[in-house]
Backbone as JSON, one array per atom type, in Angstrom:
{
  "sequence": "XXXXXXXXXXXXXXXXXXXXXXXXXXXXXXXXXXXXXXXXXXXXXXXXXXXXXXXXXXXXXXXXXXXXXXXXXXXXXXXXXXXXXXXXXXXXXXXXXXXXXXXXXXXXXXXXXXXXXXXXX",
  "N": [[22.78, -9.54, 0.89], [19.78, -7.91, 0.92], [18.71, -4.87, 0.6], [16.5, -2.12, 0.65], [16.68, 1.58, -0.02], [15.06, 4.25, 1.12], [14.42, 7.64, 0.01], [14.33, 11.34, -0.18], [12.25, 12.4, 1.27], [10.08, 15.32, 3.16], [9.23, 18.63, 3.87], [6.4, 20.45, 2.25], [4.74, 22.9, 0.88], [0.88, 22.62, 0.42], [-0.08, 21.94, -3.41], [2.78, 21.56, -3.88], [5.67, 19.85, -4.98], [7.26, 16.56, -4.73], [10.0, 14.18, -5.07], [10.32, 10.77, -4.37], [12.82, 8.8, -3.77], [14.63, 5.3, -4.37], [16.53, 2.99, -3.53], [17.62, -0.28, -4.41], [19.72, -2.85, -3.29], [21.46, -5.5, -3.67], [20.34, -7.31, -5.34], [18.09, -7.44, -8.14], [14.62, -6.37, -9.08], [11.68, -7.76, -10.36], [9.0, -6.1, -9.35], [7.89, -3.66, -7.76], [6.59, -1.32, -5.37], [5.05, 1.41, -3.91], [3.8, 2.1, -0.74], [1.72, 3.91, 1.83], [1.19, 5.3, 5.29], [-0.85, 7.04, 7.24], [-0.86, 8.9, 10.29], [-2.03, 7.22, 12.79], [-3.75, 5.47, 11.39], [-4.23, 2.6, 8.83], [-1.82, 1.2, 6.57], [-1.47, 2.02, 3.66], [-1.53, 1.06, 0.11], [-0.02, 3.01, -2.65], [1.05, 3.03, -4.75], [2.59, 0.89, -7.67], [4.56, -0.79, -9.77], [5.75, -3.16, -12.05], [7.43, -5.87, -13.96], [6.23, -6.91, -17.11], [7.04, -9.52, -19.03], [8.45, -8.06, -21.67], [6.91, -5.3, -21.04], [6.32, -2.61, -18.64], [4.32, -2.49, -16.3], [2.23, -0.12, -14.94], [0.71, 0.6, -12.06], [-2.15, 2.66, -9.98], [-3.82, 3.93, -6.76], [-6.59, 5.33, -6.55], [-6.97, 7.91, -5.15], [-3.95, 9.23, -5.7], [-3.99, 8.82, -8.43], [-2.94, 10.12, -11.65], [-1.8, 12.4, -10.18], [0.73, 11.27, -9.1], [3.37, 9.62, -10.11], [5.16, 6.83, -10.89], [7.91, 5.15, -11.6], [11.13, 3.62, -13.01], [14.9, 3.24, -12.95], [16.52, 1.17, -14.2], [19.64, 0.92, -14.46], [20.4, 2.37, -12.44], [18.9, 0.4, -10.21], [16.67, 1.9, -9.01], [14.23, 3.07, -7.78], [11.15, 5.49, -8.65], [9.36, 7.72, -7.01], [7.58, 10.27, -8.31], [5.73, 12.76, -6.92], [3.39, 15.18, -7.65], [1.1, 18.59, -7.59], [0.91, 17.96, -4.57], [-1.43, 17.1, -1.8], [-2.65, 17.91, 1.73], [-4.0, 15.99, 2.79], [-1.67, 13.79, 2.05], [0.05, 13.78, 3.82], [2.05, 11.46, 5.15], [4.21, 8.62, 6.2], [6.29, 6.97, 3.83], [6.45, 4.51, 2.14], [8.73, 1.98, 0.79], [8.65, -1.11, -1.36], [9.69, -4.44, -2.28], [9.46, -6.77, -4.97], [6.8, -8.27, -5.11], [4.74, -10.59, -3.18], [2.45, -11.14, -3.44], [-0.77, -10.12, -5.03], [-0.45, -6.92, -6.75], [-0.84, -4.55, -4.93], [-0.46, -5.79, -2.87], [1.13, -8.3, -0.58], [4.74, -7.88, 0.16], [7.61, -9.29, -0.24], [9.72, -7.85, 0.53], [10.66, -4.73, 2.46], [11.41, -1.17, 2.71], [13.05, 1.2, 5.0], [11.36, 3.53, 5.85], [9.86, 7.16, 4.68], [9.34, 10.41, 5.9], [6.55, 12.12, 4.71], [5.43, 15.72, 4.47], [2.79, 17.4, 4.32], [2.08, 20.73, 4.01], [-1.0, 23.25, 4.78]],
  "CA": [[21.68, -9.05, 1.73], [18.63, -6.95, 0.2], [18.4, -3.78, 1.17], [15.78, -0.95, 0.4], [16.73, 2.88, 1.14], [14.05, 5.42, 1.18], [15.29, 9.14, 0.37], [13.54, 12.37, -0.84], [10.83, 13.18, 1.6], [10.22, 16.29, 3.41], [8.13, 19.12, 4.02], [5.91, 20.9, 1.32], [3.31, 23.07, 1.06], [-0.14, 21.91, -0.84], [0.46, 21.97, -4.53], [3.95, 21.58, -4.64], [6.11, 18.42, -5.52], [8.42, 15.74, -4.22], [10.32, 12.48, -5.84], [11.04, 10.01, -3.51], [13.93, 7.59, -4.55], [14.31, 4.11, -3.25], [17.98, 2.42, -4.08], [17.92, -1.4, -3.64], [20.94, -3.29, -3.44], [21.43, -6.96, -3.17], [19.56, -8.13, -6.42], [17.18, -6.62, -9.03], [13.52, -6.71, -8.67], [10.54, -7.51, -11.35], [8.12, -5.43, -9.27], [8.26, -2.85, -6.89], [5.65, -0.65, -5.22], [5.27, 2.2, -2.88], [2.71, 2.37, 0.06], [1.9, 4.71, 2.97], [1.15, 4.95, 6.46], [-0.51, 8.3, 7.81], [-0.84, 9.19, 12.02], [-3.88, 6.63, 13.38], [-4.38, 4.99, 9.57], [-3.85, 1.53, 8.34], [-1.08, 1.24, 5.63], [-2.8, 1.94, 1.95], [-0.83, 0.71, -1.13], [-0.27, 4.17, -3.74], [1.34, 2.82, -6.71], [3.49, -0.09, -8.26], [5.24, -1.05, -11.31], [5.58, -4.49, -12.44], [7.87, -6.18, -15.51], [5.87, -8.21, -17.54], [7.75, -9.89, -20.42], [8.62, -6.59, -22.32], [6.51, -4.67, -20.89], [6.08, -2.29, -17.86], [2.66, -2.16, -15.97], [1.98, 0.61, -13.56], [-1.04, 0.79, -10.83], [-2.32, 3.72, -8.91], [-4.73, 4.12, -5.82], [-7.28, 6.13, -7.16], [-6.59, 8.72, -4.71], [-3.17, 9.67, -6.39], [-4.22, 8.94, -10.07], [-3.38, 11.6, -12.49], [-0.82, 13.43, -9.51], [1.81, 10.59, -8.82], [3.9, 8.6, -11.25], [6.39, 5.74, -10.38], [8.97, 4.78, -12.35], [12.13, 3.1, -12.41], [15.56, 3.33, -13.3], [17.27, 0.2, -14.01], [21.12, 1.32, -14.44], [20.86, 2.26, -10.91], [18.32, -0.1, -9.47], [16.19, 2.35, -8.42], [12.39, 3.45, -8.19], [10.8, 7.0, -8.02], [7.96, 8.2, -6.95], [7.21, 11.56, -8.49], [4.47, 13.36, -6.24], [3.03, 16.46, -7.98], [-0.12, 18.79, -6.82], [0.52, 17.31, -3.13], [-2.37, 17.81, -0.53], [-2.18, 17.56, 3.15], [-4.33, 14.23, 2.73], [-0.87, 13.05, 1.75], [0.72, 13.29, 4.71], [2.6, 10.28, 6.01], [5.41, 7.38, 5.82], [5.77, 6.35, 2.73], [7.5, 3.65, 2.85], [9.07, 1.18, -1.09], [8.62, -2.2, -1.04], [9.84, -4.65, -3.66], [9.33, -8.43, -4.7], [5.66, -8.78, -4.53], [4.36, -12.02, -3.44], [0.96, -11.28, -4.0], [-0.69, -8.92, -5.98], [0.88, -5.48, -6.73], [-1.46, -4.22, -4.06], [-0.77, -6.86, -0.91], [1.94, -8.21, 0.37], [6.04, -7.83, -0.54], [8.89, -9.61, 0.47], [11.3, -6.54, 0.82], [10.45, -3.03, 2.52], [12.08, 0.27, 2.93], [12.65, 1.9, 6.15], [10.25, 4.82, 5.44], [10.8, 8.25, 4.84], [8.41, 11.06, 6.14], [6.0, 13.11, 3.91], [4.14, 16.36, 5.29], [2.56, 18.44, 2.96], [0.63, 21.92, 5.15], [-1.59, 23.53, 3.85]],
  "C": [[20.93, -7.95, 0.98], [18.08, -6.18, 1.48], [17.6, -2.27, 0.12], [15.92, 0.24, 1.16], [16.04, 4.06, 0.47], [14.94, 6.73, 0.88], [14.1, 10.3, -0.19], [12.07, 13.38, -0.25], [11.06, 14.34, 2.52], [9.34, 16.99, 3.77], [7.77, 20.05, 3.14], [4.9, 21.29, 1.31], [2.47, 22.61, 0.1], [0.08, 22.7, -1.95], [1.62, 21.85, -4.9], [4.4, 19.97, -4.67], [7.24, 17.68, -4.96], [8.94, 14.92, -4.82], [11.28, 12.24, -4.66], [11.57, 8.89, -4.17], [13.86, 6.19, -3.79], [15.6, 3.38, -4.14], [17.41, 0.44, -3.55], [19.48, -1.87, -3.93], [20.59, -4.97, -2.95], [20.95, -7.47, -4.08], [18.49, -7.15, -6.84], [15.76, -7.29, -8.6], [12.36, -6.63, -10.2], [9.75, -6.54, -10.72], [8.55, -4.7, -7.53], [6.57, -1.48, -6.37], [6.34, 0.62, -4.23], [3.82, 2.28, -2.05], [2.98, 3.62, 1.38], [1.43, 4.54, 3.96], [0.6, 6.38, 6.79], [-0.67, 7.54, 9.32], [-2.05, 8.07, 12.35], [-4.47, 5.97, 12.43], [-3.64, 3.17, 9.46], [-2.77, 1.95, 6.87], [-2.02, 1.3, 4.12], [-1.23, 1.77, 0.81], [-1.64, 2.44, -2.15], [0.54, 3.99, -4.82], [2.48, 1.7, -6.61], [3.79, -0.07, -9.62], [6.15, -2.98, -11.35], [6.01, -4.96, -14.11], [7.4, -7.35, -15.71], [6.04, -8.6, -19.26], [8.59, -8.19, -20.58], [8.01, -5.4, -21.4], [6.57, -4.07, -19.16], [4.89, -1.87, -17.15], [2.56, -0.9, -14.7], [0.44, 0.48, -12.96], [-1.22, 1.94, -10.11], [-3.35, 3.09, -7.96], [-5.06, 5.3, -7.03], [-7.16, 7.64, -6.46], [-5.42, 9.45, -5.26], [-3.14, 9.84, -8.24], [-3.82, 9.92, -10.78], [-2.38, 12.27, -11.54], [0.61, 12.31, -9.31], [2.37, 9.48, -9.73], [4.92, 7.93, -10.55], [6.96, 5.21, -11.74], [10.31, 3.8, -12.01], [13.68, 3.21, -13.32], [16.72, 2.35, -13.4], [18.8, 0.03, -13.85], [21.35, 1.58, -12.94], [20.09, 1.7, -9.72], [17.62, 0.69, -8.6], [14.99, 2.78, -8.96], [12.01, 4.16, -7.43], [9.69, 6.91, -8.04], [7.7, 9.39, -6.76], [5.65, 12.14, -7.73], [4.43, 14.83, -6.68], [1.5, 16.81, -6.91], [-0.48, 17.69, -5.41], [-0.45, 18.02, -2.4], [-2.28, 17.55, 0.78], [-2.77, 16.33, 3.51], [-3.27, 13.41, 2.66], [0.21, 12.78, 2.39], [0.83, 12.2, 5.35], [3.81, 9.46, 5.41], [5.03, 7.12, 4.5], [7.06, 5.44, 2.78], [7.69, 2.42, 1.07], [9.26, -0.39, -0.35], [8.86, -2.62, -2.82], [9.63, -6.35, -3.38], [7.97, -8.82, -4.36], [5.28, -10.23, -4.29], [2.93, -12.43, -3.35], [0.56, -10.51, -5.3], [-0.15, -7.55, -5.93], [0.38, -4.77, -5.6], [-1.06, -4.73, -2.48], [0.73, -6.55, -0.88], [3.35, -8.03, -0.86], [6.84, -8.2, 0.51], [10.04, -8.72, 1.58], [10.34, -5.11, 1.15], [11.79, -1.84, 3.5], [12.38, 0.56, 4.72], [11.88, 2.71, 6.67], [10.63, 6.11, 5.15], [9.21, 9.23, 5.16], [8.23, 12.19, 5.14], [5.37, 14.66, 4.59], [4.41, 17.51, 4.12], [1.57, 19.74, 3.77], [0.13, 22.61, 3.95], [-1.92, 25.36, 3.92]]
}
């Protein structure tokens, strides 16, 4: 059974930093993302990572560009999402999804439970 578990979020004031972890278990994944959710908002996709051949591709939302990196750590099947210079725009669920079955952006097989962000300001 494939399971995704959220950890790392919290509360932070603007400019400071978080890494949220995401363990799967049950089988390895070529691609993996992270999206969010704020209060009254539609879900927005903020970054993926994707193995292609050799290589590792990452994606941002342009909104995080340049402040949030994703990564992954294959020895323990897991994928971070370093959040530097947070703003209170960045409050909400963020929630790891893995197994895309579209593009790195849409949809995914597998998601997280969520974990809550709030960044004051």
């Amino acid at each position: 059974q494939v399971q995704l578990v959220e950890s790392g979020g919290g509360l932070v004031q603007a400019g400071g930093s978080l890494r949220l972890s995401c363990a799967a278990s049950g089988r390895t994944f070529s691609s993996s993302g992270w999206f969010r959710q704020a209060p009254g908002k539609d879900r927005e996709f903020v970054a993926a990572l994707k193995t292609i051949l050799w290589r590792v591709a990452t994606y941002y939302a342009d909104s995080v560009k340049g402040r949030f990196t994703i990564s992954r750590d294959n020895s323990k099947n897991t994928v971070y999402l370093q959040m530097n210079s947070l703003e209170p725009e960045d409050t909400a669920v963020y929630y790891c999804a893995a197994d895309a079955s579209g593009g790195y952006s849409g949809e995914y097989n597998y998601w997280g439970q969520g974990t809550q962000v709030t960044v004051s300001s």
